[in-house]
Short mmCIF file of C-alpha atoms and ligand atoms in Angstrom, two decimals:
data_model
loop_
_atom_site.label_atom_id
_atom_site.label_comp_id
_atom_site.label_asym_id
_atom_site.label_seq_id
_atom_site.Cartn_x
_atom_site.Cartn_y
_atom_site.Cartn_z
CA UNK X 75 -66.29 90.60 -50.64
CA UNK X 76 -67.24 93.99 -49.24
CA UNK X 77 -69.75 95.99 -51.23
CA UNK X 78 -69.15 99.68 -51.85
CA UNK X 79 -72.52 101.32 -51.24
CA UNK X 80 -71.26 104.83 -52.13
CA UNK X 81 -73.64 105.09 -55.09
CA UNK X 82 -76.65 103.59 -53.27
CA UNK X 83 -79.64 105.69 -52.29
CA UNK X 84 -80.41 106.10 -48.58
CA UNK X 85 -83.53 104.03 -49.15
CA UNK X 86 -81.72 100.94 -50.41
CA UNK X 87 -79.03 101.23 -47.74
CA UNK X 88 -81.70 100.82 -45.08
CA UNK X 89 -83.35 97.66 -46.47
CA UNK X 90 -82.90 94.23 -44.87
CA UNK X 91 -84.25 91.72 -47.40
CA UNK X 92 -86.28 88.58 -46.69
CA UNK X 93 -84.27 85.37 -46.40
CA UNK X 94 -86.08 82.48 -48.10
CA UNK X 95 -85.44 78.85 -47.18
CA UNK X 96 -82.29 77.62 -48.88
CA UNK X 97 -82.38 75.90 -52.28
CA UNK X 98 -79.05 74.03 -52.20
CA UNK X 99 -77.88 71.83 -55.08
CA UNK X 100 -76.75 68.91 -52.92
CA UNK X 101 -77.20 65.39 -54.33
CA UNK X 102 -79.84 63.13 -52.78
CA UNK X 103 -81.41 65.94 -50.82
CA UNK X 104 -84.60 65.41 -48.83
CA UNK X 105 -85.98 68.92 -49.21
CA UNK X 106 -88.64 69.63 -46.61
CA UNK X 107 -87.85 73.30 -45.95
CA UNK X 108 -89.87 75.58 -48.25
CA UNK X 109 -93.34 74.03 -48.35
CA UNK X 110 -93.21 73.09 -52.00
CA UNK X 111 -95.68 70.41 -53.09
CA UNK X 112 -94.15 66.91 -53.15
CA UNK X 113 -96.21 66.07 -56.26
CA UNK X 114 -95.70 67.42 -59.78
CA UNK X 115 -98.09 69.98 -61.35
CA UNK X 116 -101.12 68.82 -63.31
CA UNK X 117 -99.97 66.96 -66.48
CA UNK X 118 -102.57 69.03 -68.35
CA UNK X 119 -100.83 72.24 -67.27
CA UNK X 120 -97.49 70.88 -68.51
CA UNK X 121 -99.07 69.83 -71.83
CA UNK X 122 -100.60 73.27 -72.40
CA UNK X 123 -97.29 75.00 -71.64
CA UNK X 124 -95.45 72.73 -74.10
CA UNK X 125 -97.94 73.77 -76.76
CA UNK X 126 -97.21 77.42 -76.00
CA UNK X 127 -93.54 76.76 -76.66
CA UNK X 128 -94.36 74.95 -79.91
CA UNK X 129 -96.25 77.89 -81.39
CA UNK X 130 -93.75 80.17 -83.11
CA UNK X 131 -95.43 83.46 -82.30
CA UNK X 132 -96.31 82.93 -78.66
CA UNK X 133 -93.11 84.06 -76.99
CA UNK X 134 -92.32 86.65 -79.66
CA UNK X 135 -95.40 88.62 -78.61
CA UNK X 136 -96.12 90.24 -75.26
CA UNK X 137 -98.57 88.40 -73.00
CA UNK X 138 -102.11 89.61 -72.31
CA UNK X 139 -101.38 92.47 -69.84
CA UNK X 140 -104.33 91.99 -67.45
CA UNK X 141 -104.30 88.15 -67.57
CA UNK X 142 -108.02 88.27 -68.38
CA UNK X 143 -108.51 84.59 -69.16
CA UNK X 144 -106.76 83.57 -65.96
CA UNK X 145 -108.81 86.04 -63.87
CA UNK X 146 -112.04 84.86 -65.50
CA UNK X 147 -111.10 81.21 -64.89
CA UNK X 148 -110.43 81.94 -61.21
CA UNK X 149 -113.69 83.91 -60.97
CA UNK X 150 -115.67 80.98 -62.42
CA UNK X 151 -113.91 78.55 -60.10
CA UNK X 152 -114.78 80.54 -56.99
CA UNK X 153 -118.22 81.69 -58.15
CA UNK X 154 -117.28 85.39 -58.10
CA UNK X 155 -116.92 88.13 -60.74
CA UNK X 156 -113.94 88.95 -62.94
CA UNK X 157 -113.78 92.43 -61.37
CA UNK X 158 -113.14 90.80 -57.98
CA UNK X 159 -109.90 89.14 -59.12
CA UNK X 160 -106.33 90.40 -59.53
CA UNK X 161 -103.29 88.24 -60.31
CA UNK X 162 -99.56 88.82 -59.91
CA UNK X 163 -96.10 87.33 -60.29
CA UNK X 164 -96.42 85.07 -57.27
CA UNK X 165 -98.52 86.05 -54.29
CA UNK X 166 -95.40 87.75 -52.90
CA UNK X 167 -95.81 90.39 -55.62
CA UNK X 168 -99.54 90.64 -54.92
CA UNK X 169 -98.75 91.15 -51.22
CA UNK X 170 -96.17 93.84 -52.02
CA UNK X 171 -98.79 95.72 -54.09
CA UNK X 172 -101.29 95.38 -51.23
CA UNK X 173 -98.82 96.96 -48.79
CA UNK X 174 -98.19 99.83 -51.22
CA UNK X 175 -101.88 100.43 -51.98
CA UNK X 176 -103.57 100.04 -48.58
CA UNK X 177 -101.13 100.04 -45.66
CA UNK X 178 -99.08 103.22 -46.10
CA UNK X 179 -101.15 105.10 -43.55
CA UNK X 180 -100.88 107.10 -40.36
CA UNK X 181 -102.23 104.27 -38.23
CA UNK X 182 -100.24 101.05 -37.75
CA UNK X 183 -100.64 97.80 -39.65
CA UNK X 184 -101.40 94.93 -37.27
CA UNK X 185 -100.03 91.41 -37.77
CA UNK X 186 -99.32 88.41 -35.51
CA UNK X 187 -95.91 88.40 -33.80
CA UNK X 188 -95.37 84.96 -35.33
CA UNK X 189 -96.31 84.90 -39.00
CA UNK X 190 -94.93 85.15 -42.53
CA UNK X 191 -91.47 86.69 -42.39
CA UNK X 192 -92.00 88.70 -45.55
CA UNK X 193 -94.62 91.01 -44.00
CA UNK X 194 -92.16 93.02 -41.86
CA UNK X 195 -89.89 93.27 -44.92
CA UNK X 196 -92.67 94.74 -47.08
CA UNK X 197 -93.50 97.10 -44.22
CA UNK X 198 -89.92 98.35 -44.27
CA UNK X 199 -89.80 98.57 -48.08
CA UNK X 200 -92.93 100.71 -48.26
CA UNK X 201 -92.50 102.65 -45.02
CA UNK X 202 -95.43 101.02 -43.25
CA UNK X 203 -95.61 101.26 -39.46
CA UNK X 204 -96.13 97.61 -38.43
CA UNK X 205 -97.23 96.49 -34.99
CA UNK X 206 -96.96 92.85 -33.87
CA UNK X 207 -99.84 91.40 -31.85
CA UNK X 208 -98.76 88.34 -29.82
CA UNK X 209 -100.37 85.00 -30.56
CA UNK X 210 -101.78 83.24 -27.51
CA UNK X 211 -99.54 80.66 -25.79
CA UNK X 212 -101.19 77.87 -27.84
CA UNK X 213 -100.21 79.81 -31.01
CA UNK X 214 -103.79 80.74 -31.90
CA UNK X 215 -104.89 84.24 -32.93
CA UNK X 216 -107.21 86.00 -30.47
CA UNK X 217 -109.13 88.54 -32.54
CA UNK X 218 -110.04 90.45 -29.36
CA UNK X 219 -106.39 91.54 -29.16
CA UNK X 220 -106.81 93.39 -32.47
CA UNK X 221 -109.33 95.84 -31.05
CA UNK X 222 -107.00 98.84 -31.46
CA UNK X 223 -107.06 101.70 -33.99
CA UNK X 224 -105.21 100.53 -37.08
CA UNK X 225 -104.63 101.20 -40.77
CA UNK X 226 -104.92 97.54 -41.74
CA UNK X 227 -104.53 93.94 -40.59
CA UNK X 228 -102.74 91.03 -42.27
CA UNK X 229 -102.25 87.40 -41.29
CA UNK X 230 -101.88 84.05 -43.02
CA UNK X 231 -104.71 81.55 -42.54
CA UNK X 232 -103.71 78.85 -41.77
CA UNK X 233 -100.91 80.78 -40.11
CA UNK X 234 -97.30 80.27 -41.16
CA UNK X 235 -95.09 78.83 -39.76
CA UNK X 236 -97.51 77.31 -37.23
CA UNK X 237 -100.12 75.75 -39.56
CA UNK X 238 -102.85 76.76 -37.11
CA UNK X 239 -106.22 77.73 -38.61
CA UNK X 240 -108.44 80.60 -37.46
CA UNK X 241 -112.19 79.95 -37.77
CA UNK X 242 -114.29 81.95 -40.21
CA UNK X 243 -116.56 83.34 -37.47
CA UNK X 244 -113.58 85.06 -35.81
CA UNK X 245 -112.44 86.47 -39.16
CA UNK X 246 -115.91 87.85 -39.86
CA UNK X 247 -115.91 89.52 -36.45
CA UNK X 248 -112.52 91.10 -37.10
CA UNK X 249 -113.61 92.42 -40.49
CA UNK X 250 -116.80 93.90 -39.01
CA UNK X 251 -114.91 95.65 -36.22
CA UNK X 252 -112.58 97.49 -38.64
CA UNK X 253 -114.77 98.82 -41.47
CA UNK X 254 -112.20 101.49 -42.35
CA UNK X 255 -109.15 99.25 -42.56
CA UNK X 256 -108.29 96.66 -45.21
CA UNK X 257 -108.14 93.16 -43.70
CA UNK X 258 -105.93 90.78 -45.67
CA UNK X 259 -106.21 87.02 -45.23
CA UNK X 260 -103.24 85.26 -46.85
CA UNK X 261 -104.63 81.83 -47.75
CA UNK X 262 -101.41 80.35 -49.16
CA UNK X 263 -102.21 77.02 -47.48
CA UNK X 264 -106.02 77.06 -47.22
CA UNK X 265 -106.46 74.13 -49.64
CA UNK X 266 -104.95 71.87 -46.97
CA UNK X 267 -107.69 72.64 -44.47
CA UNK X 268 -110.01 69.64 -44.29
CA UNK X 269 -113.11 71.69 -44.98
CA UNK X 270 -111.82 74.42 -47.36
CA UNK X 271 -115.24 75.61 -48.52
CA UNK X 272 -116.32 76.43 -44.98
CA UNK X 273 -113.10 77.98 -43.71
CA UNK X 274 -111.92 80.08 -46.67
CA UNK X 275 -112.72 83.78 -46.32
CA UNK X 276 -113.43 84.19 -50.06
CA UNK X 277 -117.18 84.36 -49.38
CA UNK X 278 -116.63 87.46 -47.20
CA UNK X 279 -115.66 89.56 -50.24
CA UNK X 280 -119.33 89.70 -51.25
CA UNK X 281 -120.38 90.77 -47.75
CA UNK X 282 -117.68 93.32 -46.90
CA UNK X 283 -115.82 95.89 -49.01
CA UNK X 284 -112.68 95.83 -46.82
CA UNK X 285 -111.54 92.20 -47.19
CA UNK X 286 -108.83 90.83 -49.46
CA UNK X 287 -108.13 87.11 -49.74
CA UNK X 288 -104.74 86.17 -51.22
CA UNK X 289 -104.00 82.74 -52.69
CA UNK X 290 -101.10 81.20 -54.59
CA UNK X 291 -100.36 78.54 -57.22
CA UNK X 292 -97.07 77.75 -55.45
CA UNK X 293 -98.26 75.29 -52.83
CA UNK X 294 -101.44 73.30 -53.51
CA UNK X 295 -101.05 73.61 -57.31
CA UNK X 296 -97.36 72.62 -57.38
CA UNK X 297 -96.38 75.64 -59.49
CA UNK X 298 -93.91 77.51 -57.27
CA UNK X 299 -91.54 77.75 -60.22
CA UNK X 300 -94.14 79.43 -62.45
CA UNK X 301 -94.76 82.42 -60.10
CA UNK X 302 -98.51 83.05 -60.04
CA UNK X 303 -100.56 84.43 -57.16
CA UNK X 304 -104.06 85.88 -56.93
CA UNK X 305 -106.19 88.11 -54.72
CA UNK X 306 -109.96 88.33 -54.40
CA UNK X 307 -111.86 91.36 -53.13
CA UNK X 308 -114.21 94.24 -53.77
CA UNK X 309 -113.68 95.85 -57.24
CA UNK X 310 -112.75 99.14 -55.52
CA UNK X 311 -109.72 97.44 -53.98
CA UNK X 312 -108.94 95.35 -57.07
CA UNK X 313 -108.86 98.51 -59.23
CA UNK X 314 -106.26 100.06 -56.91
CA UNK X 315 -104.04 96.99 -57.36
CA UNK X 316 -104.38 97.13 -61.15
CA UNK X 317 -103.50 100.82 -61.04
CA UNK X 318 -100.38 100.08 -59.02
CA UNK X 319 -99.40 97.19 -61.29
CA UNK X 320 -99.69 99.36 -64.38
CA UNK X 321 -97.49 101.96 -62.72
CA UNK X 322 -94.83 99.32 -62.18
CA UNK X 323 -94.86 96.56 -64.84
CA UNK X 324 -97.51 96.04 -67.52
CA UNK X 325 -96.75 92.35 -68.06
CA UNK X 326 -95.94 90.63 -64.76
CA UNK X 327 -97.33 87.23 -65.81
CA UNK X 328 -95.76 85.67 -68.88
CA UNK X 329 -97.51 83.56 -71.51
CA UNK X 330 -96.36 80.23 -70.13
CA UNK X 331 -97.55 81.13 -66.65
CA UNK X 332 -100.97 82.37 -67.79
CA UNK X 333 -101.57 79.22 -69.86
CA UNK X 334 -100.27 76.81 -67.20
CA UNK X 335 -102.21 78.45 -64.38
CA UNK X 336 -105.50 78.31 -66.33
CA UNK X 337 -105.00 74.62 -67.19
CA UNK X 338 -104.17 73.83 -63.57
CA UNK X 339 -107.42 75.38 -62.33
CA UNK X 340 -109.42 73.45 -64.93
CA UNK X 341 -107.91 70.10 -63.83
CA UNK X 342 -110.05 69.79 -60.70
CA UNK X 343 -109.80 65.98 -60.44
CA UNK X 344 -105.99 66.06 -60.28
CA UNK X 345 -106.04 68.95 -57.81
CA UNK X 346 -108.42 67.21 -55.41
CA UNK X 347 -106.52 63.94 -55.66
CA UNK X 348 -103.15 65.50 -54.77
CA UNK X 349 -104.65 67.77 -52.14
CA UNK X 350 -106.19 64.79 -50.34
CA UNK X 351 -102.92 62.85 -50.69
CA UNK X 352 -100.97 65.64 -48.95
CA UNK X 353 -103.57 65.88 -46.17
CA UNK X 354 -103.30 62.12 -45.57
CA UNK X 355 -99.48 62.31 -45.58
CA UNK X 356 -99.60 65.21 -43.12
CA UNK X 357 -101.80 63.29 -40.72
CA UNK X 358 -99.56 60.22 -40.93
CA UNK X 359 -96.45 62.36 -40.37
CA UNK X 360 -98.09 64.01 -37.35
CA UNK X 361 -98.76 60.58 -35.82
CA UNK X 362 -95.15 59.44 -36.38
CA UNK X 363 -93.67 62.63 -34.91
CA UNK X 364 -95.96 62.38 -31.89
CA UNK X 365 -94.76 58.79 -31.36
CA UNK X 366 -91.20 60.14 -31.35
CA UNK X 367 -92.11 62.50 -28.50
CA UNK X 368 -92.69 65.68 -30.53
CA UNK X 369 -95.40 68.19 -29.65
CA UNK X 370 -97.05 68.82 -33.02
CA UNK X 371 -99.36 71.81 -33.46
CA UNK X 372 -102.66 70.97 -35.19
CA UNK X 373 -101.87 71.75 -38.83
CA UNK X 374 -104.24 72.75 -41.62
CA UNK X 375 -101.30 73.28 -44.00
CA UNK X 376 -98.81 71.17 -46.00
CA UNK X 377 -96.27 71.46 -43.18
CA UNK X 378 -96.15 70.76 -39.47
CA UNK X 379 -94.67 72.84 -36.68
CA UNK X 380 -93.20 70.47 -34.13
CA UNK X 381 -91.18 70.62 -30.90
CA UNK X 382 -88.83 67.66 -30.25
CA UNK X 383 -88.68 67.72 -26.40
CA UNK X 384 -85.35 65.87 -26.24
CA UNK X 385 -83.55 65.67 -22.87
CA UNK X 386 -80.11 66.72 -24.12
CA UNK X 387 -80.33 67.75 -27.77
CA UNK X 388 -81.59 71.25 -28.57
CA UNK X 389 -83.84 71.80 -31.58
CA UNK X 390 -80.97 73.57 -33.36
CA UNK X 391 -78.72 70.54 -32.81
CA UNK X 392 -81.39 68.24 -34.25
CA UNK X 393 -81.80 70.60 -37.22
CA UNK X 394 -78.03 70.52 -37.86
CA UNK X 395 -77.86 66.73 -37.59
CA UNK X 396 -80.73 66.33 -40.05
CA UNK X 397 -78.92 68.64 -42.43
CA UNK X 398 -75.76 66.49 -42.20
CA UNK X 399 -77.95 63.61 -43.43
CA UNK X 400 -79.18 65.73 -46.35
CA UNK X 401 -82.60 66.27 -44.76
CA UNK X 402 -83.53 69.94 -44.87
CA UNK X 403 -86.23 71.41 -42.64
CA UNK X 404 -86.66 74.96 -41.32
CA UNK X 405 -85.61 76.40 -37.97
CA UNK X 406 -85.77 80.00 -36.73
CA UNK X 407 -83.54 81.10 -33.92
CA UNK X 408 -86.22 83.48 -32.65
CA UNK X 409 -88.15 84.08 -29.43
CA UNK X 410 -91.11 81.74 -28.83
CA UNK X 411 -90.41 79.47 -31.82
CA UNK X 412 -86.72 78.54 -31.34
CA UNK X 413 -87.71 75.12 -29.94
CA UNK X 414 -89.72 74.21 -33.05
CA UNK X 415 -88.94 72.76 -36.45
CA UNK X 416 -91.13 73.50 -39.44
CA UNK X 417 -91.29 70.41 -41.58
CA UNK X 418 -92.84 70.39 -45.05
CA UNK X 419 -94.97 67.33 -45.77
CA UNK X 420 -93.08 65.27 -48.35
CA UNK X 421 -93.83 62.11 -50.28
CA UNK X 422 -94.28 58.90 -48.25
CA UNK X 423 -90.62 58.07 -49.02
CA UNK X 424 -89.34 61.50 -47.92
CA UNK X 425 -91.38 61.42 -44.73
CA UNK X 426 -90.06 57.91 -43.95
CA UNK X 427 -86.48 59.15 -44.48
CA UNK X 428 -87.13 62.04 -42.11
CA UNK X 429 -88.57 59.76 -39.44
CA UNK X 430 -85.67 57.28 -39.82
CA UNK X 431 -83.19 60.16 -39.59
CA UNK X 432 -84.87 61.49 -36.46
CA UNK X 433 -84.90 58.02 -34.89
CA UNK X 434 -81.14 57.76 -35.37
CA UNK X 435 -80.53 61.24 -34.00
CA UNK X 436 -82.82 60.97 -31.00
CA UNK X 437 -81.61 57.46 -30.11
C1 PLP S 706 -95.39 80.63 -49.75
C2 PLP S 706 -96.11 81.79 -49.16
C3 PLP S 706 -96.39 82.93 -49.92
C4 PLP S 706 -95.72 83.20 -51.24
O1 PLP S 706 -96.15 82.51 -52.27
P1 PLP S 706 -95.71 82.83 -53.75
O2 PLP S 706 -97.01 82.84 -54.47
O3 PLP S 706 -94.82 81.71 -54.15
O4 PLP S 706 -95.02 84.16 -53.84
C5 PLP S 706 -97.19 83.91 -49.38
N1 PLP S 706 -97.64 83.82 -48.12
C6 PLP S 706 -97.34 82.78 -47.34
C7 PLP S 706 -97.85 82.74 -45.94
C8 PLP S 706 -96.56 81.74 -47.84
O5 PLP S 706 -96.21 80.73 -47.06
#
């Protein structure tokens, strides 16, 4: 079907939207392509959301517009203040607001050449001049390469789709060197770093007024379907985000999501248990893939980025053959990363099915 764009504005004609990993409805699918958590959300979060549905008035009324209880719960959890927290409809929405509030500037926004594919899309949506800084050949970020005049810097840590972690000392240095630019650390996967407390940049928000740390409930809290993300930073920055939000949509987080997200944060035992389980599964998967001849980048996330090194089969061919078996992973036909597969860490059963599938394919 061809679309008649006669009535479209120039702006919308020029947009190229982000393409998320596919969500097909095939039977018996082994879905390792969008970094969802292989475990269910906290049973306490489910219970609380069921109670919301059981109370007659809850969905009849609008939700609390600023998600105060959720922000306070996150503040308590991280040992920061309510005024340092902002939440949105998934961290993708939070990131979009960040681009609109802090990156529409004369000077360019710096980001790694290999990172989250949504950043260039936001840049286009909001008219931000983005400049890619190449990762080193081992896929690490060299903060010395960011020593150029800029309007802002953004990168995921651990990086996506590589899983590689940047140390906190380097981040601190970067933040110090750019006091007049907002530095955004997208910690979508930080809970899968072995030593979260010592690698998360959250502590920097008390030291510097130009740091924002973004996190999400979609990965380590198994709530991708609920759509909740958060950002932590100086109240001056947080107030800008609230101003933008209230110029766009007063109620981005519904009642179910606010209640479920709060309950999930309060269930620390479940969170730690599942977090450790995924880390153990990731390490076991890394070992298996290495045994099959893959180069696997050191991952601090719930996925691995791995290069097959097969004599005759290209990575794309391996990707296609896995798909024929109903095993979905992610592949980008792009410079530098075309030889790699990004594989989400699944349950022990899913990971075994992947390894069996690869064994068959690779011979
Ligand atoms: C998954 C992901 C997000 C988006 O998370 P949502 O909260 O589900 O919108 C943001 N950044 C990175 C790097 C991600 O991988």
